[in-house]
DNA sequence: CTTCATACATCGTCTGGCATAGTATGTGTG
DNA sequence: CACACATACTATGCCAGACGATGTATGAAG
C-alpha cells in the first residue's frame, strides 16, 4: 500500500488512464487498479467514489447507470475534456519523475 | 511549475535527498531544488518552511543556527532516522513510478 | 440461513500545500 | 544617499483531498 500523499497526485491520473481504454464502474476500477499495478495502488472505495464525483464535476468523466445485469452499476467514461486532461497530466507526471531522477531519487531506490 | 497535487508526495523526499549530501538552509533548499530539477520543482517558501518544521518535528532533520555570515541562517541536516526514512520513501517512490508505468502512463507522456 | 462478495454512497477527521503577510538585513543602482 | 530588490525566516488561515468508519442493498455460496 502506498503513502496517501504519493497517491494524491497519482490517483486521478491512474483512474483517467484506465477509463481511456473503456468505460468502467467504480468497484471495477478499484480492482483493476490493484491488479494492474501488482497491488501497489490499493485505493479504497471511500477514496475512489469521491474522486469520481470530483472528476465528473469537472467534466473529465461522465457516468451512466446500467440496470441490465444482476445489480446496478454506474459506468464512467472519459470525456474529450478528460482525454485532454489525461495527456496533460501524463506529461506533468513525466516531468516529476524526471525531476526526481535528476535529484538521484531513483538511484537511491535501486540501491535497495 | 508542477501541479500542487503531483508535488505532494515528492516534496519531502526531494528535500531529504538534498540534505543527504550536506546540510543546507531553507532558502538554499528552495533554490537548489529549482536549479537541480531544471525549474520543475518550484517550491515556495511558505511550502518549504512548514515542511521543514514538520520534518524536524518528526526527528527526520535537525536544525542549527549559523550566525557567522552576513545574515543568520538556519541549517538543516539529515538525522539517522531521516536517512532511513529517505531510503524508505525512495523505495516507495520507485513503486509508484513502476505502478504508473504498468498503467501505461509513461508511454502516454512519451507520445507527446 | 448465514456469511461473504459485490456495488454504491456519505460523513468526519486529519494532513498538507500555498497564498498572504510580516520582519529584518544586505546589495546594487541612479 | 535613497530606494528597489534579493536574501532569509516566521506565522496565520483557507481549502482540497485521502481515507477510516459506517450504512444500504443484493447476489452467490456453503
GROMACS .gro file of N, CA and C in nm, chain B:
model
  336
  113UNK      N    1   0.631   2.499  -1.369
  113UNK     CA    2   0.580   2.473  -1.233
  113UNK      C    3   0.484   2.355  -1.236
  114UNK      N    4   0.498   2.275  -1.135
  114UNK     CA    5   0.424   2.150  -1.130
  114UNK      C    6   0.297   2.161  -1.044
  115UNK      N    7   0.197   2.091  -1.089
  115UNK     CA    8   0.071   2.086  -1.017
  115UNK      C    9   0.093   2.052  -0.870
  116UNK      N   10   0.023   2.124  -0.784
  116UNK     CA   11   0.043   2.107  -0.641
  116UNK      C   12   0.022   1.963  -0.597
  117UNK      N   13  -0.072   1.898  -0.657
  117UNK     CA   14  -0.105   1.763  -0.612
  117UNK      C   15   0.003   1.662  -0.647
  118UNK      N   16   0.063   1.681  -0.764
  118UNK     CA   17   0.169   1.589  -0.804
  118UNK      C   18   0.291   1.610  -0.716
  119UNK      N   19   0.307   1.734  -0.671
  119UNK     CA   20   0.420   1.772  -0.587
  119UNK      C   21   0.409   1.707  -0.450
  120UNK      N   22   0.288   1.679  -0.413
  120UNK     CA   23   0.256   1.646  -0.275
  120UNK      C   24   0.344   1.536  -0.214
  121UNK      N   25   0.351   1.426  -0.274
  121UNK     CA   26   0.434   1.322  -0.215
  121UNK      C   27   0.581   1.347  -0.236
  122UNK      N   28   0.613   1.411  -0.348
  122UNK     CA   29   0.752   1.424  -0.390
  122UNK      C   30   0.832   1.522  -0.306
  123UNK      N   31   0.768   1.628  -0.258
  123UNK     CA   32   0.836   1.734  -0.185
  123UNK      C   33   0.928   1.687  -0.074
  124UNK      N   34   0.873   1.622   0.028
  124UNK     CA   35   0.954   1.579   0.141
  124UNK      C   36   1.071   1.489   0.099
  125UNK      N   37   1.048   1.398   0.009
  125UNK     CA   38   1.155   1.308  -0.036
  125UNK      C   39   1.266   1.388  -0.100
  126UNK      N   40   1.228   1.484  -0.184
  126UNK     CA   41   1.327   1.566  -0.252
  126UNK      C   42   1.413   1.643  -0.152
  127UNK      N   43   1.349   1.699  -0.051
  127UNK     CA   44   1.422   1.775   0.050
  127UNK      C   45   1.517   1.685   0.128
  128UNK      N   46   1.468   1.571   0.170
  128UNK     CA   47   1.554   1.478   0.243
  128UNK      C   48   1.675   1.438   0.158
  129UNK      N   49   1.649   1.418   0.031
  129UNK     CA   50   1.758   1.377  -0.059
  129UNK      C   51   1.865   1.485  -0.070
  130UNK      N   52   1.822   1.610  -0.080
  130UNK     CA   53   1.920   1.719  -0.089
  130UNK      C   54   2.002   1.727   0.040
  131UNK      N   55   1.936   1.708   0.151
  131UNK     CA   56   2.005   1.717   0.280
  131UNK      C   57   2.098   1.599   0.305
  132UNK      N   58   2.082   1.495   0.227
  132UNK     CA   59   2.169   1.379   0.243
  132UNK      C   60   2.313   1.414   0.206
  133UNK      N   61   2.326   1.500   0.102
  133UNK     CA   62   2.459   1.539   0.056
  133UNK      C   63   2.532   1.625   0.159
  134UNK      N   64   2.460   1.728   0.205
  134UNK     CA   65   2.521   1.820   0.301
  134UNK      C   66   2.412   1.905   0.364
  135UNK      N   67   2.439   1.959   0.483
  135UNK     CA   68   2.341   2.046   0.548
  135UNK      C   69   2.316   2.170   0.461
  136UNK      N   70   2.192   2.215   0.460
  136UNK     CA   71   2.157   2.333   0.383
  136UNK      C   72   2.055   2.415   0.461
  137UNK      N   73   2.046   2.543   0.428
  137UNK     CA   74   1.945   2.626   0.493
  137UNK      C   75   1.826   2.641   0.399
  138UNK      N   76   1.714   2.683   0.457
  138UNK     CA   77   1.588   2.684   0.384
  138UNK      C   78   1.590   2.749   0.248
  139UNK      N   79   1.633   2.873   0.247
  139UNK     CA   80   1.635   2.949   0.121
  139UNK      C   81   1.720   2.878   0.017
  140UNK      N   82   1.828   2.819   0.064
  140UNK     CA   83   1.918   2.747  -0.025
  140UNK      C   84   1.848   2.624  -0.084
  141UNK      N   85   1.768   2.558  -0.004
  141UNK     CA   86   1.695   2.440  -0.049
  141UNK      C   87   1.599   2.475  -0.163
  142UNK      N   88   1.527   2.585  -0.145
  142UNK     CA   89   1.432   2.628  -0.248
  142UNK      C   90   1.505   2.648  -0.381
  143UNK      N   91   1.616   2.719  -0.376
  143UNK     CA   92   1.690   2.749  -0.498
  143UNK      C   93   1.755   2.626  -0.559
  144UNK      N   94   1.814   2.542  -0.474
  144UNK     CA   95   1.880   2.423  -0.524
  144UNK      C   96   1.781   2.330  -0.590
  145UNK      N   97   1.665   2.314  -0.526
  145UNK     CA   98   1.559   2.230  -0.581
  145UNK      C   99   1.524   2.273  -0.722
  146UNK      N  100   1.502   2.402  -0.737
  146UNK     CA  101   1.461   2.453  -0.868
  146UNK      C  102   1.571   2.434  -0.973
  147UNK      N  103   1.693   2.463  -0.932
  147UNK     CA  104   1.805   2.453  -1.025
  147UNK      C  105   1.831   2.308  -1.066
  148UNK      N  106   1.837   2.221  -0.965
  148UNK     CA  107   1.867   2.080  -0.991
  148UNK      C  108   1.761   2.009  -1.074
  149UNK      N  109   1.638   2.058  -1.067
  149UNK     CA  110   1.530   1.992  -1.140
  149UNK      C  111   1.493   2.070  -1.267
  150UNK      N  112   1.581   2.160  -1.306
  150UNK     CA  113   1.556   2.241  -1.427
  150UNK      C  114   1.423   2.316  -1.421
  151UNK      N  115   1.395   2.369  -1.305
  151UNK     CA  116   1.275   2.452  -1.293
  151UNK      C  117   1.145   2.376  -1.276
  152UNK      N  118   1.155   2.246  -1.258
  152UNK     CA  119   1.033   2.167  -1.242
  152UNK      C  120   0.976   2.179  -1.101
  153UNK      N  121   1.061   2.162  -1.003
  153UNK     CA  122   1.017   2.176  -0.864
  153UNK      C  123   1.039   2.319  -0.817
  154UNK      N  124   0.935   2.399  -0.826
  154UNK     CA  125   0.942   2.535  -0.773
  154UNK      C  126   0.863   2.538  -0.645
  155UNK      N  127   0.932   2.525  -0.533
  155UNK     CA  128   0.866   2.518  -0.405
  155UNK      C  129   0.874   2.652  -0.334
  156UNK      N  130   0.760   2.712  -0.309
  156UNK     CA  131   0.757   2.841  -0.240
  156UNK      C  132   0.807   2.829  -0.098
  157UNK      N  133   0.844   2.943  -0.041
  157UNK     CA  134   0.894   2.940   0.096
  157UNK      C  135   0.785   2.900   0.195
  158UNK      N  136   0.663   2.939   0.162
  158UNK     CA  137   0.552   2.908   0.252
  158UNK      C  138   0.517   2.759   0.245
  159UNK      N  139   0.577   2.691   0.151
  159UNK     CA  140   0.560   2.545   0.145
  159UNK      C  141   0.678   2.479   0.213
  160UNK      N  142   0.797   2.531   0.182
  160UNK     CA  143   0.918   2.466   0.234
  160UNK      C  144   0.934   2.478   0.385
  161UNK      N  145   0.920   2.598   0.438
  161UNK     CA  146   0.946   2.614   0.582
  161UNK      C  147   0.855   2.528   0.669
  162UNK      N  148   0.724   2.533   0.646
  162UNK     CA  149   0.640   2.441   0.724
  162UNK      C  150   0.679   2.296   0.704
  163UNK      N  151   0.721   2.263   0.584
  163UNK     CA  152   0.765   2.127   0.556
  163UNK      C  153   0.885   2.091   0.642
  164UNK      N  154   0.977   2.185   0.654
  164UNK     CA  155   1.097   2.161   0.735
  164UNK      C  156   1.060   2.146   0.883
  165UNK      N  157   0.968   2.231   0.931
  165UNK     CA  158   0.927   2.222   1.072
  165UNK      C  159   0.865   2.085   1.096
  166UNK      N  160   0.790   2.042   0.998
  166UNK     CA  161   0.724   1.912   1.006
  166UNK      C  162   0.827   1.799   1.014
  167UNK      N  163   0.926   1.805   0.926
  167UNK     CA  164   1.031   1.702   0.924
  167UNK      C  165   1.110   1.706   1.055
  168UNK      N  166   1.132   1.826   1.106
  168UNK     CA  167   1.207   1.839   1.231
  168UNK      C  168   1.125   1.781   1.347
  169UNK      N  169   0.996   1.810   1.345
  169UNK     CA  170   0.907   1.757   1.448
  169UNK      C  171   0.906   1.605   1.451
  170UNK      N  172   0.928   1.547   1.336
  170UNK     CA  173   0.931   1.401   1.328
  170UNK      C  174   1.071   1.346   1.353
  171UNK      N  175   1.165   1.436   1.374
  171UNK     CA  176   1.302   1.392   1.403
  171UNK      C  177   1.379   1.346   1.281
  172UNK      N  178   1.330   1.381   1.163
  172UNK     CA  179   1.398   1.335   1.041
  172UNK      C  180   1.510   1.430   1.000
  173UNK      N  181   1.498   1.555   1.042
  173UNK     CA  182   1.606   1.652   1.021
  173UNK      C  183   1.628   1.725   1.154
  174UNK      N  184   1.744   1.788   1.166
  174UNK     CA  185   1.773   1.868   1.285
  174UNK      C  186   1.829   2.001   1.238
  175UNK      N  187   1.807   2.108   1.314
  175UNK     CA  188   1.849   2.240   1.270
  175UNK      C  189   1.952   2.302   1.364
  176UNK      N  190   2.026   2.395   1.312
  176UNK     CA  191   2.128   2.465   1.389
  176UNK      C  192   2.144   2.604   1.328
  177UNK      N  193   2.139   2.707   1.412
  177UNK     CA  194   2.156   2.843   1.362
  177UNK      C  195   2.303   2.872   1.338
  178UNK      N  196   2.327   2.941   1.228
  178UNK     CA  197   2.463   2.983   1.198
  178UNK      C  198   2.462   3.136   1.189
  179UNK      N  199   2.529   3.200   1.285
  179UNK     CA  200   2.529   3.346   1.292
  179UNK      C  201   2.655   3.405   1.232
  180UNK      N  202   2.741   3.318   1.181
  180UNK     CA  203   2.872   3.358   1.131
  180UNK      C  204   2.866   3.457   1.015
  181UNK      N  205   2.792   3.424   0.912
  181UNK     CA  206   2.793   3.501   0.788
  181UNK      C  207   2.725   3.637   0.799
  182UNK      N  208   2.694   3.692   0.685
  182UNK     CA  209   2.634   3.824   0.676
  182UNK      C  210   2.499   3.828   0.745
  183UNK      N  211   2.420   3.723   0.729
  183UNK     CA  212   2.290   3.718   0.795
  183UNK      C  213   2.265   3.577   0.848
  184UNK      N  214   2.188   3.569   0.956
  184UNK     CA  215   2.166   3.439   1.021
  184UNK      C  216   2.098   3.338   0.928
  185UNK      N  217   2.148   3.218   0.934
  185UNK     CA  218   2.091   3.110   0.854
  185UNK      C  219   2.068   2.989   0.943
  186UNK      N  220   1.958   2.923   0.915
  186UNK     CA  221   1.924   2.804   0.994
  186UNK      C  222   1.954   2.682   0.908
  187UNK      N  223   2.057   2.611   0.944
  187UNK     CA  224   2.097   2.494   0.866
  187UNK      C  225   2.025   2.369   0.913
  188UNK      N  226   1.979   2.292   0.817
  188UNK     CA  227   1.914   2.165   0.848
  188UNK      C  228   2.004   2.051   0.801
  189UNK      N  229   2.011   1.950   0.883
  189UNK     CA  230   2.088   1.830   0.842
  189UNK      C  231   2.001   1.707   0.862
  190UNK      N  232   2.035   1.604   0.788
  190UNK     CA  233   1.962   1.479   0.796
  190UNK      C  234   2.002   1.402   0.922
  191UNK      N  235   1.906   1.352   0.996
  191UNK     CA  236   1.935   1.267   1.112
  191UNK      C  237   1.943   1.122   1.064
  192UNK      N  238   1.996   1.032   1.147
  192UNK     CA  239   1.999   0.889   1.110
  192UNK      C  240   1.857   0.841   1.078
  193UNK      N  241   1.763   0.884   1.159
  193UNK     CA  242   1.624   0.848   1.135
  193UNK      C  243   1.575   0.900   0.999
  194UNK      N  244   1.619   1.020   0.966
  194UNK     CA  245   1.582   1.079   0.838
  194UNK      C  246   1.643   1.003   0.721
  195UNK      N  247   1.761   0.953   0.744
  195UNK     CA  248   1.831   0.876   0.640
  195UNK      C  249   1.754   0.748   0.610
  196UNK      N  250   1.708   0.684   0.717
  196UNK     CA  251   1.628   0.562   0.698
  196UNK      C  252   1.499   0.595   0.624
  197UNK      N  253   1.436   0.705   0.666
  197UNK     CA  254   1.312   0.744   0.602
  197UNK      C  255   1.331   0.775   0.453
  198UNK      N  256   1.443   0.837   0.423
  198UNK     CA  257   1.472   0.868   0.283
  198UNK      C  258   1.479   0.740   0.200
  199UNK      N  259   1.548   0.639   0.255
  199UNK     CA  260   1.561   0.512   0.183
  199UNK      C  261   1.423   0.450   0.161
  200UNK      N  262   1.341   0.454   0.264
  200UNK     CA  263   1.205   0.401   0.259
  200UNK      C  264   1.123   0.475   0.153
  201UNK      N  265   1.123   0.605   0.163
  201UNK     CA  266   1.044   0.687   0.071
  201UNK      C  267   1.090   0.669  -0.073
  202UNK      N  268   1.220   0.654  -0.090
  202UNK     CA  269   1.273   0.637  -0.225
  202UNK      C  270   1.221   0.505  -0.284
  203UNK      N  271   1.216   0.404  -0.200
  203UNK     CA  272   1.162   0.276  -0.244
  203UNK      C  273   1.015   0.292  -0.282
  204UNK      N  274   0.943   0.361  -0.198
  204UNK     CA  275   0.800   0.384  -0.225
  204UNK      C  276   0.782   0.461  -0.355
  205UNK      N  277   0.867   0.559  -0.372
  205UNK     CA  278   0.858   0.639  -0.493
  205UNK      C  279   0.879   0.552  -0.615
  206UNK      N  280   0.976   0.463  -0.606
  206UNK     CA  281   1.004   0.372  -0.716
  206UNK      C  282   0.881   0.284  -0.744
  207UNK      N  283   0.817   0.237  -0.639
  207UNK     CA  284   0.695   0.158  -0.655
  207UNK      C  285   0.590   0.235  -0.733
  208UNK      N  286   0.571   0.360  -0.694
  208UNK     CA  287   0.469   0.441  -0.759
  208UNK      C  288   0.500   0.459  -0.908
  209UNK      N  289   0.626   0.486  -0.940
  209UNK     CA  290   0.660   0.505  -1.080
  209UNK      C  291   0.644   0.374  -1.157
  210UNK      N  292   0.674   0.262  -1.089
  210UNK     CA  293   0.654   0.132  -1.153
  210UNK      C  294   0.506   0.111  -1.183
  211UNK      N  295   0.425   0.143  -1.084
  211UNK     CA  296   0.280   0.126  -1.099
  211UNK      C  297   0.228   0.213  -1.213
  212UNK      N  298   0.275   0.335  -1.216
  212UNK     CA  299   0.231   0.427  -1.322
  212UNK      C  300   0.277   0.374  -1.458
  213UNK      N  301   0.396   0.317  -1.460
  213UNK     CA  302   0.445   0.258  -1.583
  213UNK      C  303   0.359   0.141  -1.626
  214UNK      N  304   0.320   0.059  -1.529
  214UNK     CA  305   0.236  -0.058  -1.558
  214UNK      C  306   0.101  -0.017  -1.615
  215UNK      N  307   0.057   0.102  -1.580
  215UNK     CA  308  -0.070   0.151  -1.630
  215UNK      C  309  -0.055   0.217  -1.767
  216UNK      N  310   0.070   0.235  -1.807
  216UNK     CA  311   0.095   0.295  -1.938
  216UNK      C  312   0.099   0.446  -1.936
  217UNK      N  313   0.115   0.502  -1.817
  217UNK     CA  314   0.116   0.647  -1.806
  217UNK      C  315   0.238   0.707  -1.875
  218UNK      N  316   0.350   0.641  -1.860
  218UNK     CA  317   0.474   0.693  -1.916
  218UNK      C  318   0.467   0.699  -2.068
  219UNK      N  319   0.418   0.589  -2.127
  219UNK     CA  320   0.408   0.583  -2.272
  219UNK      C  321   0.317   0.694  -2.323
  220UNK      N  322   0.210   0.714  -2.252
  220UNK     CA  323   0.118   0.824  -2.284
  220UNK      C  324   0.194   0.955  -2.298
  221UNK      N  325   0.281   0.977  -2.201
  221UNK     CA  326   0.356   1.102  -2.198
  221UNK      C  327   0.458   1.107  -2.312
  222UNK      N  328   0.518   0.994  -2.342
  222UNK     CA  329   0.620   0.991  -2.445
  222UNK      C  330   0.563   1.020  -2.583
  223UNK      N  331   0.434   0.992  -2.598
  223UNK     CA  332   0.369   1.014  -2.727
  223UNK      C  333   0.355   1.163  -2.759
  224UNK      N  334   0.400   1.244  -2.665
  224UNK     CA  335   0.389   1.390  -2.686
  224UNK      C  336   0.518   1.452  -2.733
   0.00000   0.00000   0.00000
